[in-house]
mmCIF file of C-alpha atoms and ligand atoms in Angstrom:
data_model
loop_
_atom_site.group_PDB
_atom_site.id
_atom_site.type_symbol
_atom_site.label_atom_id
_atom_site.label_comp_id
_atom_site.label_asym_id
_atom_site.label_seq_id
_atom_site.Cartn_x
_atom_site.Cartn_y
_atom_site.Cartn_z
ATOM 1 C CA UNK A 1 9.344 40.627 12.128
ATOM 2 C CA UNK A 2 7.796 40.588 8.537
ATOM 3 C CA UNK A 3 5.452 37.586 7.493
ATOM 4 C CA UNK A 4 4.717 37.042 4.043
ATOM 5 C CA UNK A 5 2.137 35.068 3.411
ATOM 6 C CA UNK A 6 0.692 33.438 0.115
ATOM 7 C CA UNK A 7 -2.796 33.185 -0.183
ATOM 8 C CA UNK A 8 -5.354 33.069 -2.552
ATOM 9 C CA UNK A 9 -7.673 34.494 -0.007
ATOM 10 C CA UNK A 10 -6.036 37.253 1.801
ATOM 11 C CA UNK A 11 -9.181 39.118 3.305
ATOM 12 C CA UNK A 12 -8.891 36.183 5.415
ATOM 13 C CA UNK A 13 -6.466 37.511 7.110
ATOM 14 C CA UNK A 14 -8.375 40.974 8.580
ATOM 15 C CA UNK A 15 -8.975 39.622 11.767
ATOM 16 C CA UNK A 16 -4.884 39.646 12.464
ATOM 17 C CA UNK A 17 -5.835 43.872 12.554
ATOM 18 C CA UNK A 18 -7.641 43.799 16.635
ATOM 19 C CA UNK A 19 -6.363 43.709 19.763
ATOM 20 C CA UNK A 20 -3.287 42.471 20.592
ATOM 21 C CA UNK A 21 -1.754 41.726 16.727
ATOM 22 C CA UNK A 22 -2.987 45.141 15.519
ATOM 23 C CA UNK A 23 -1.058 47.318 17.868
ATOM 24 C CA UNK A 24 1.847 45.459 17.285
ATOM 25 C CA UNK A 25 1.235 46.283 13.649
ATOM 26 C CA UNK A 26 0.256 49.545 14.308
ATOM 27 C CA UNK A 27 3.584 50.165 16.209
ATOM 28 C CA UNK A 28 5.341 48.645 13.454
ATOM 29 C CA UNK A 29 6.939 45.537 15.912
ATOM 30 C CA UNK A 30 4.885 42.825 13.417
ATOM 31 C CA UNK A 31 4.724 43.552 9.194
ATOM 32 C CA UNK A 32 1.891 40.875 7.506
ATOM 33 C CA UNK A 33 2.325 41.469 4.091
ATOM 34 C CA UNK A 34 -0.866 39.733 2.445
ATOM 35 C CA UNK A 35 0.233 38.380 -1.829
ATOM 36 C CA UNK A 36 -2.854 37.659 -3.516
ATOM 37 C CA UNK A 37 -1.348 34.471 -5.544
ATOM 38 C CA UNK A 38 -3.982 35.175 -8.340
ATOM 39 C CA UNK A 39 -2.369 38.609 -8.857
ATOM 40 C CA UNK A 40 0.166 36.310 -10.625
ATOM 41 C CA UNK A 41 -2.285 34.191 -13.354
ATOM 42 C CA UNK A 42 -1.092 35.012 -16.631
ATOM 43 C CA UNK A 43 -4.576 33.562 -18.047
ATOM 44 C CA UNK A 44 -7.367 36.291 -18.900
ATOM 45 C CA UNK A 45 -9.982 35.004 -16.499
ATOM 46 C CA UNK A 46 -7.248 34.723 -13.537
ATOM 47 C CA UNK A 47 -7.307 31.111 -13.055
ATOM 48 C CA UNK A 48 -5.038 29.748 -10.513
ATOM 49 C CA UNK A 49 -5.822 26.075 -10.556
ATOM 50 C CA UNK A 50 -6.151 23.178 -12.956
ATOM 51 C CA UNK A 51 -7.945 19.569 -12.539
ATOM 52 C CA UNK A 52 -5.799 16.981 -11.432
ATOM 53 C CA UNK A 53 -4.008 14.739 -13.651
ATOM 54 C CA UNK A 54 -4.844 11.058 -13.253
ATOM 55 C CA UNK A 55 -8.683 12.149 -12.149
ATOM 56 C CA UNK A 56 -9.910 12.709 -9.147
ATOM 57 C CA UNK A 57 -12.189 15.454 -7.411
ATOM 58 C CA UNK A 58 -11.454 18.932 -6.744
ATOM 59 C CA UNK A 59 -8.702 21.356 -8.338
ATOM 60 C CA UNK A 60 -4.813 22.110 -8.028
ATOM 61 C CA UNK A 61 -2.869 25.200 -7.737
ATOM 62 C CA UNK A 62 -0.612 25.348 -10.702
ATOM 63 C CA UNK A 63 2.900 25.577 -9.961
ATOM 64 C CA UNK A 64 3.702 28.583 -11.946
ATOM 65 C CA UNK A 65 1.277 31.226 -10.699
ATOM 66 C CA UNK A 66 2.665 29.908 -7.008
ATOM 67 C CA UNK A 67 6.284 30.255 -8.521
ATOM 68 C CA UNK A 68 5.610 33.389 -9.788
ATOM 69 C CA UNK A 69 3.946 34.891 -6.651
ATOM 70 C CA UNK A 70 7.204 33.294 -4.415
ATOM 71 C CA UNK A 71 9.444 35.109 -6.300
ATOM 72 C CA UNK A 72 7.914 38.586 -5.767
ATOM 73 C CA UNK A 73 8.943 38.202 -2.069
ATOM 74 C CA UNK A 74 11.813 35.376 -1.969
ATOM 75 C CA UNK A 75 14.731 36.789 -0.176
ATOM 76 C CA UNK A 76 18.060 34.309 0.893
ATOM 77 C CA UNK A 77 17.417 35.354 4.928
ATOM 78 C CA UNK A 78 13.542 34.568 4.207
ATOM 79 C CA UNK A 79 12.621 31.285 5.950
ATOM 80 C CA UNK A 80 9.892 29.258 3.965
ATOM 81 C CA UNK A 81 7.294 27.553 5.099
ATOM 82 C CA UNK A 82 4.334 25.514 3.710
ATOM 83 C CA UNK A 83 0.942 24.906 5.843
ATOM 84 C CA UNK A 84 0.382 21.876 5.384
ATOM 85 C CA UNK A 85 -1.858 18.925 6.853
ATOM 86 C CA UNK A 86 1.452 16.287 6.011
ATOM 87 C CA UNK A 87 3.799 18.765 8.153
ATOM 88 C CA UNK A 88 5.222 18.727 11.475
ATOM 89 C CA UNK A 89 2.846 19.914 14.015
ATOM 90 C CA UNK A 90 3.171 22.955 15.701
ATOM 91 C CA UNK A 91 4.414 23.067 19.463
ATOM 92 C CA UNK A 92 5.624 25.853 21.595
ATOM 93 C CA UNK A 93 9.364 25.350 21.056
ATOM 94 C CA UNK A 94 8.928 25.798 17.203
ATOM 95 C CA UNK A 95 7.354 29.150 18.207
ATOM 96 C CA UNK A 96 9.766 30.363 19.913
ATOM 97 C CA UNK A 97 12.512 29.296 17.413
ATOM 98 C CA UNK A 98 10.162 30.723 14.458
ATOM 99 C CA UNK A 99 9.866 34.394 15.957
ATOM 100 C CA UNK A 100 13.953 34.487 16.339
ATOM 101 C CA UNK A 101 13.783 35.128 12.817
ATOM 102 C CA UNK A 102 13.587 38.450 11.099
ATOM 103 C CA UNK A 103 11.156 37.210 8.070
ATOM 104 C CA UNK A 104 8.851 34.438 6.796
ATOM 105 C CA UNK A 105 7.282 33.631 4.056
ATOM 106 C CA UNK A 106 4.163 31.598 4.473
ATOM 107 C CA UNK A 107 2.351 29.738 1.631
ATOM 108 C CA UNK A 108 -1.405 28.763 2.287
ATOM 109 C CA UNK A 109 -2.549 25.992 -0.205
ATOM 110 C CA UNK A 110 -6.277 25.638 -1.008
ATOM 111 C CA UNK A 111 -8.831 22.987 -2.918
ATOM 112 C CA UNK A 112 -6.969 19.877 -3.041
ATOM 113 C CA UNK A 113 -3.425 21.532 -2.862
ATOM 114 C CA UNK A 114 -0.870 22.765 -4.801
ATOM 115 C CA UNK A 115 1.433 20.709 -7.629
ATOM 116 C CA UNK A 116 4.373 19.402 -6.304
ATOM 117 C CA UNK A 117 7.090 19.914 -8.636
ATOM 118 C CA UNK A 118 6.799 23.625 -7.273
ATOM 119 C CA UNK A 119 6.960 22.530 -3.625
ATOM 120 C CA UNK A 120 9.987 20.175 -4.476
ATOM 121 C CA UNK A 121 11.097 23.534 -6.473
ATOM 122 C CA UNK A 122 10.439 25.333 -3.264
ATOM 123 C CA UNK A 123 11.735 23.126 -0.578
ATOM 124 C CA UNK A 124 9.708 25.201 2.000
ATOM 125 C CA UNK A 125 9.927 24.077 6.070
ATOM 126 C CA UNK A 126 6.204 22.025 6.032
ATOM 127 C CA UNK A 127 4.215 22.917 9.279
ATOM 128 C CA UNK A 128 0.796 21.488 10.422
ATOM 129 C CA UNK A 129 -1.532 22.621 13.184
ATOM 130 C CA UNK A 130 -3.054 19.491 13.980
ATOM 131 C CA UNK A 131 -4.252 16.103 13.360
ATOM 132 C CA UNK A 132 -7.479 17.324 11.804
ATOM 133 C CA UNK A 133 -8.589 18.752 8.467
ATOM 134 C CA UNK A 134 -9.355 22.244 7.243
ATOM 135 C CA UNK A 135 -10.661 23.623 3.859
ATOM 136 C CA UNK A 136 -7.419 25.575 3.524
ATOM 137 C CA UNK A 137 -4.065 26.782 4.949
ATOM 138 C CA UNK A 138 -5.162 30.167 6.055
ATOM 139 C CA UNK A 139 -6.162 29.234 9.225
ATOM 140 C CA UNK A 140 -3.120 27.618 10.145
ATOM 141 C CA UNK A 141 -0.861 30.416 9.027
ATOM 142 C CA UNK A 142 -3.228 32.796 11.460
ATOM 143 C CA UNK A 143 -2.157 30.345 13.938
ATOM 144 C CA UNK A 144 1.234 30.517 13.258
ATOM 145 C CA UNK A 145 1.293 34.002 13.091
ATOM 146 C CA UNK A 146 -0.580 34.910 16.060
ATOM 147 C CA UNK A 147 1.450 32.380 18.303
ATOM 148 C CA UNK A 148 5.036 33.427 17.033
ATOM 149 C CA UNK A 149 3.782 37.334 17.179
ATOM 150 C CA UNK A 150 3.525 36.992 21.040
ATOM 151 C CA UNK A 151 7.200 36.367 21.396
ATOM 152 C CA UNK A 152 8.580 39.712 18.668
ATOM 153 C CA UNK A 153 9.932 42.297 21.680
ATOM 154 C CA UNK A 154 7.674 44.724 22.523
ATOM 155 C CA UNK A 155 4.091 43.158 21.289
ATOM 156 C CA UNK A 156 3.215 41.425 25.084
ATOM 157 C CA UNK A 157 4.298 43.618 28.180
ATOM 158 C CA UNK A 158 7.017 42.690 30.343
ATOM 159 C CA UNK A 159 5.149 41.193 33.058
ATOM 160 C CA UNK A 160 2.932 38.725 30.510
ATOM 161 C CA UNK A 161 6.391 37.525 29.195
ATOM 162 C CA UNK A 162 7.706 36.977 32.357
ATOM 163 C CA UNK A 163 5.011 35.282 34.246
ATOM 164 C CA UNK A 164 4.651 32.758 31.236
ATOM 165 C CA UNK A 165 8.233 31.878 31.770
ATOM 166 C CA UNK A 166 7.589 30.962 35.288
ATOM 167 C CA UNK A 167 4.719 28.834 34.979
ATOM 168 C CA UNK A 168 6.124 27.461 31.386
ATOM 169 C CA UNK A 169 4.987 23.786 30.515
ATOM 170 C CA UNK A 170 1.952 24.101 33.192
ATOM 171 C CA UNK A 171 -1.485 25.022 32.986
ATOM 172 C CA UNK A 172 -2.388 28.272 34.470
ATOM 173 C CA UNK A 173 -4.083 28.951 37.504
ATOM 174 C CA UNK A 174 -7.701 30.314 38.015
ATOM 175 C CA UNK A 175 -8.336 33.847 37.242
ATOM 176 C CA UNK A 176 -11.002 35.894 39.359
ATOM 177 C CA UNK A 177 -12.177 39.648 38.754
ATOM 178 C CA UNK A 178 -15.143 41.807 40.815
ATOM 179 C CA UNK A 179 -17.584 40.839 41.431
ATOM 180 C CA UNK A 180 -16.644 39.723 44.875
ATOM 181 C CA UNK A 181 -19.400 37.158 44.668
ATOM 182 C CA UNK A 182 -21.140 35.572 41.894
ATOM 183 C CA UNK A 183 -23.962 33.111 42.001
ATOM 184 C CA UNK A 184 -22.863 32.409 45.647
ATOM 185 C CA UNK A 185 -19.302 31.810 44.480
ATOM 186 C CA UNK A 186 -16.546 33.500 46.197
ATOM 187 C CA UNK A 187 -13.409 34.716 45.362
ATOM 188 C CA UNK A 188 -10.559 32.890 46.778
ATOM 189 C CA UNK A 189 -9.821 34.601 50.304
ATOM 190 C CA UNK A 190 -6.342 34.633 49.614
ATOM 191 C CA UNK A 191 -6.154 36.765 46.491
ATOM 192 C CA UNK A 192 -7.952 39.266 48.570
ATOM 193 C CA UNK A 193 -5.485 39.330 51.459
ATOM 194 C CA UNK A 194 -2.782 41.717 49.709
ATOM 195 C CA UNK A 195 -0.170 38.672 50.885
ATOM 196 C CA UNK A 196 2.253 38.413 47.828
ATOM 197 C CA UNK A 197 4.270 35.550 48.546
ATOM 198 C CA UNK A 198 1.134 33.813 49.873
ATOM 199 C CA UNK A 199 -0.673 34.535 46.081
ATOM 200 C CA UNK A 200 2.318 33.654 44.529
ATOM 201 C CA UNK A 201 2.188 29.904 46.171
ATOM 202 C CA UNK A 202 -1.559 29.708 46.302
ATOM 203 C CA UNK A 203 -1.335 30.554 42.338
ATOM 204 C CA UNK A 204 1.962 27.866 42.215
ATOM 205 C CA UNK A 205 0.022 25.408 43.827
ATOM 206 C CA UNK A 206 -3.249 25.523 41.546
ATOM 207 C CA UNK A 207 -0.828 25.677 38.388
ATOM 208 C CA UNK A 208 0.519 22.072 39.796
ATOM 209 C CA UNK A 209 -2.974 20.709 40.872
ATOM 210 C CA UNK A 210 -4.955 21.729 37.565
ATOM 211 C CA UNK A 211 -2.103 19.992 35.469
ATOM 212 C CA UNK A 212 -1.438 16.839 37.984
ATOM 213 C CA UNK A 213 -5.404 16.590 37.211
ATOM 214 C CA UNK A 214 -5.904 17.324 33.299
ATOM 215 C CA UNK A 215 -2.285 17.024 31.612
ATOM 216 C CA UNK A 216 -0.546 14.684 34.070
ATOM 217 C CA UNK A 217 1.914 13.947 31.071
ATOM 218 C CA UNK A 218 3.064 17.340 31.254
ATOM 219 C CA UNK A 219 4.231 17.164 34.803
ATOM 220 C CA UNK A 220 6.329 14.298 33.470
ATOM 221 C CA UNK A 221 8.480 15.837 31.105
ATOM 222 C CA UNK A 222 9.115 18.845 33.417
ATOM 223 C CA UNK A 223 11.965 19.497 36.092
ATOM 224 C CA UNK A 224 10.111 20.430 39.049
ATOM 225 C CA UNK A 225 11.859 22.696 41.695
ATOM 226 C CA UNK A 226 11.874 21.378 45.575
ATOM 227 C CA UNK A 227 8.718 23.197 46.252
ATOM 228 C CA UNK A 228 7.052 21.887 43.417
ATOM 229 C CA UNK A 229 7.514 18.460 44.597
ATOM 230 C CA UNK A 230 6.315 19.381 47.826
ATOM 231 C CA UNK A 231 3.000 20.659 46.813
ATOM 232 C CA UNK A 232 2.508 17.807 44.706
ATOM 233 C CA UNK A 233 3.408 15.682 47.482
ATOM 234 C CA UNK A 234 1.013 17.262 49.539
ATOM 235 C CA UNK A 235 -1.835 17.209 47.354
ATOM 236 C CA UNK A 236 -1.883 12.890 48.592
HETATM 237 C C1 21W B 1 -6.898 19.446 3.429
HETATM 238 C C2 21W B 1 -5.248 20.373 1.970
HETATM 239 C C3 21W B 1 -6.691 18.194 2.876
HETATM 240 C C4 21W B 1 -5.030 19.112 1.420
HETATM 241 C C5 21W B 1 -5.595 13.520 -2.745
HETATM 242 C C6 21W B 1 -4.281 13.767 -2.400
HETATM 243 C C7 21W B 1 -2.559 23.375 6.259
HETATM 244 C C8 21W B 1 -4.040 22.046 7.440
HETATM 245 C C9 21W B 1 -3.750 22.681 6.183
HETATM 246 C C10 21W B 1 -6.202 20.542 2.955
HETATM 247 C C11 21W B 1 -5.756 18.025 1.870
HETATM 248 C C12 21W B 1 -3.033 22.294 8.394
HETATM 249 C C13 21W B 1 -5.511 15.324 -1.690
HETATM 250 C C14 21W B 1 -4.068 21.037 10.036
HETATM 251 C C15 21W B 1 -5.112 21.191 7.884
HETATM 252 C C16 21W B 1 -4.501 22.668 4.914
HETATM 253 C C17 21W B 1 -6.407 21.883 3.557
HETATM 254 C C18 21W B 1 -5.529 16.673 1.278
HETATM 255 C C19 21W B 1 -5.916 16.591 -1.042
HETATM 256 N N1 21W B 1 -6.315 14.521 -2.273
HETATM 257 N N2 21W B 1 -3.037 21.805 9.678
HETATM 258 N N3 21W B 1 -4.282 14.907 -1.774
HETATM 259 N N4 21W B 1 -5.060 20.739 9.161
HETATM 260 N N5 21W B 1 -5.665 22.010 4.818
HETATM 261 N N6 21W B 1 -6.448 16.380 0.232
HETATM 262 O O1 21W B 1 -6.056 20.873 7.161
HETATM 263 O O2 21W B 1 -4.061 23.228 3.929
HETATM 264 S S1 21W B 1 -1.804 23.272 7.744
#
């Protein structure tokens, strides 16, 4: 999968190198290709961005330096996308639809945007994060990156994909490492027991409870399976 991205602040984007994102890039599974859009100014002192007409505080991105830097990677099988704040937000099943496809380009805006005649040039897919506000659009494309990265073959093991399949649209159950006991807190007896089927519906069961408790609206939209409804019944 190759990302593109826009930005007039690509060092931004290091962090994308650890763990989990820079093996996959390292085993060539993910390609984040950073364009510095100020690498396209044809001014002398690189300016990207112009005071608004009508008034008003803060600066816009000109349209042509973001024209020009869209064109040095705009390809017809490239799907476009704009971060920002007026988009639709993010969920899980645009994820998953997002890393089916082989590249994107990503524009980031900055200051107080970019001028729309080059977005209504553009016609990019508009994507938000979230119903709060951010100095920028780089954040948000780490987001999108990072959570569509998970789901290109090869960057999560096997068993990762496949448990998060099973206990899709839940919460997750508690996690526990050594030591064995911690401020007087004990590790659940039954992880200990070497009992598979009895972790599995210990785990099931927590999954259910921790949701039923924090996201009850989740447990609504889902189909639950005859044990499901058991444990939940249960539970009262
Ligand atoms: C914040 C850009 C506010 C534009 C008058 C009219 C991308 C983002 C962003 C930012 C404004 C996302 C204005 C969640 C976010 C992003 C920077 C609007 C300009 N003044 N998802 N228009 N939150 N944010 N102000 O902030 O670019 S995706």
């Amino acid at each position: 999968m190759k990302f593109d991205v826009l930005t007039l602040f690509p060092e931004m984007f290091e962090s994308l190198n650890e763990s989990i994102l820079g093996r996959a890039i390292e085993k060539d599974l993910i390609n984040i290709n950073l364009i510095n859009i100020r690498d396209f100014s044809k001014d002398k002192h690189k300016k990207v961005d112009d005071t608004p007409y009508g008034g008003g505080a803060g600066m816009v991105m000109r349209p042509d330096v973001v024209y020009d830097a869209y064109k040095s990677v705009y390809e017809p099988n490239a799907k476009v996308i704009y971060m920002t704040p007026q988009g639709k937000k993010l969920d899980q099943q645009k994820v998953e639809s997002l890393s089916k496809e082989q590249h994107l380009i990503i524009l980031c805006g900055h200051y107080e945007g970019i001028d729309q005649r080059v977005i209504d040039e553009i016609n990019p897919e508009e994507i938000s994060i979230g119903d709060y506000v951010l100095t920028g659009g780089e954040l948000p494309a780490m987001v999108l990156i990072d959570s569509v990265s998970r789901y290109v073959e090869g960057v999560l093991n096997e068993e990762s994909t496949s448990e998060e399949s099973f206990s899709a649209g839940l919460l997750e159950y508690p996690q526990y490492t050594r030591p064995e006991v911690f401020e007087n807190r004990e590790v659940p007896e039954v992880l200990k027991s070497g009992h598979h089927e009895n972790i599995r519906k210990w785990r099931r069961a927590e999954s259910l409870k921790i949701t039923n408790k924090k996201r009850p609206e989740l447990l609504k939209m889902k189909d639950l399976s005859d044990e499901d409804r058991k444990i939940l019944n249960d539970m009262n």
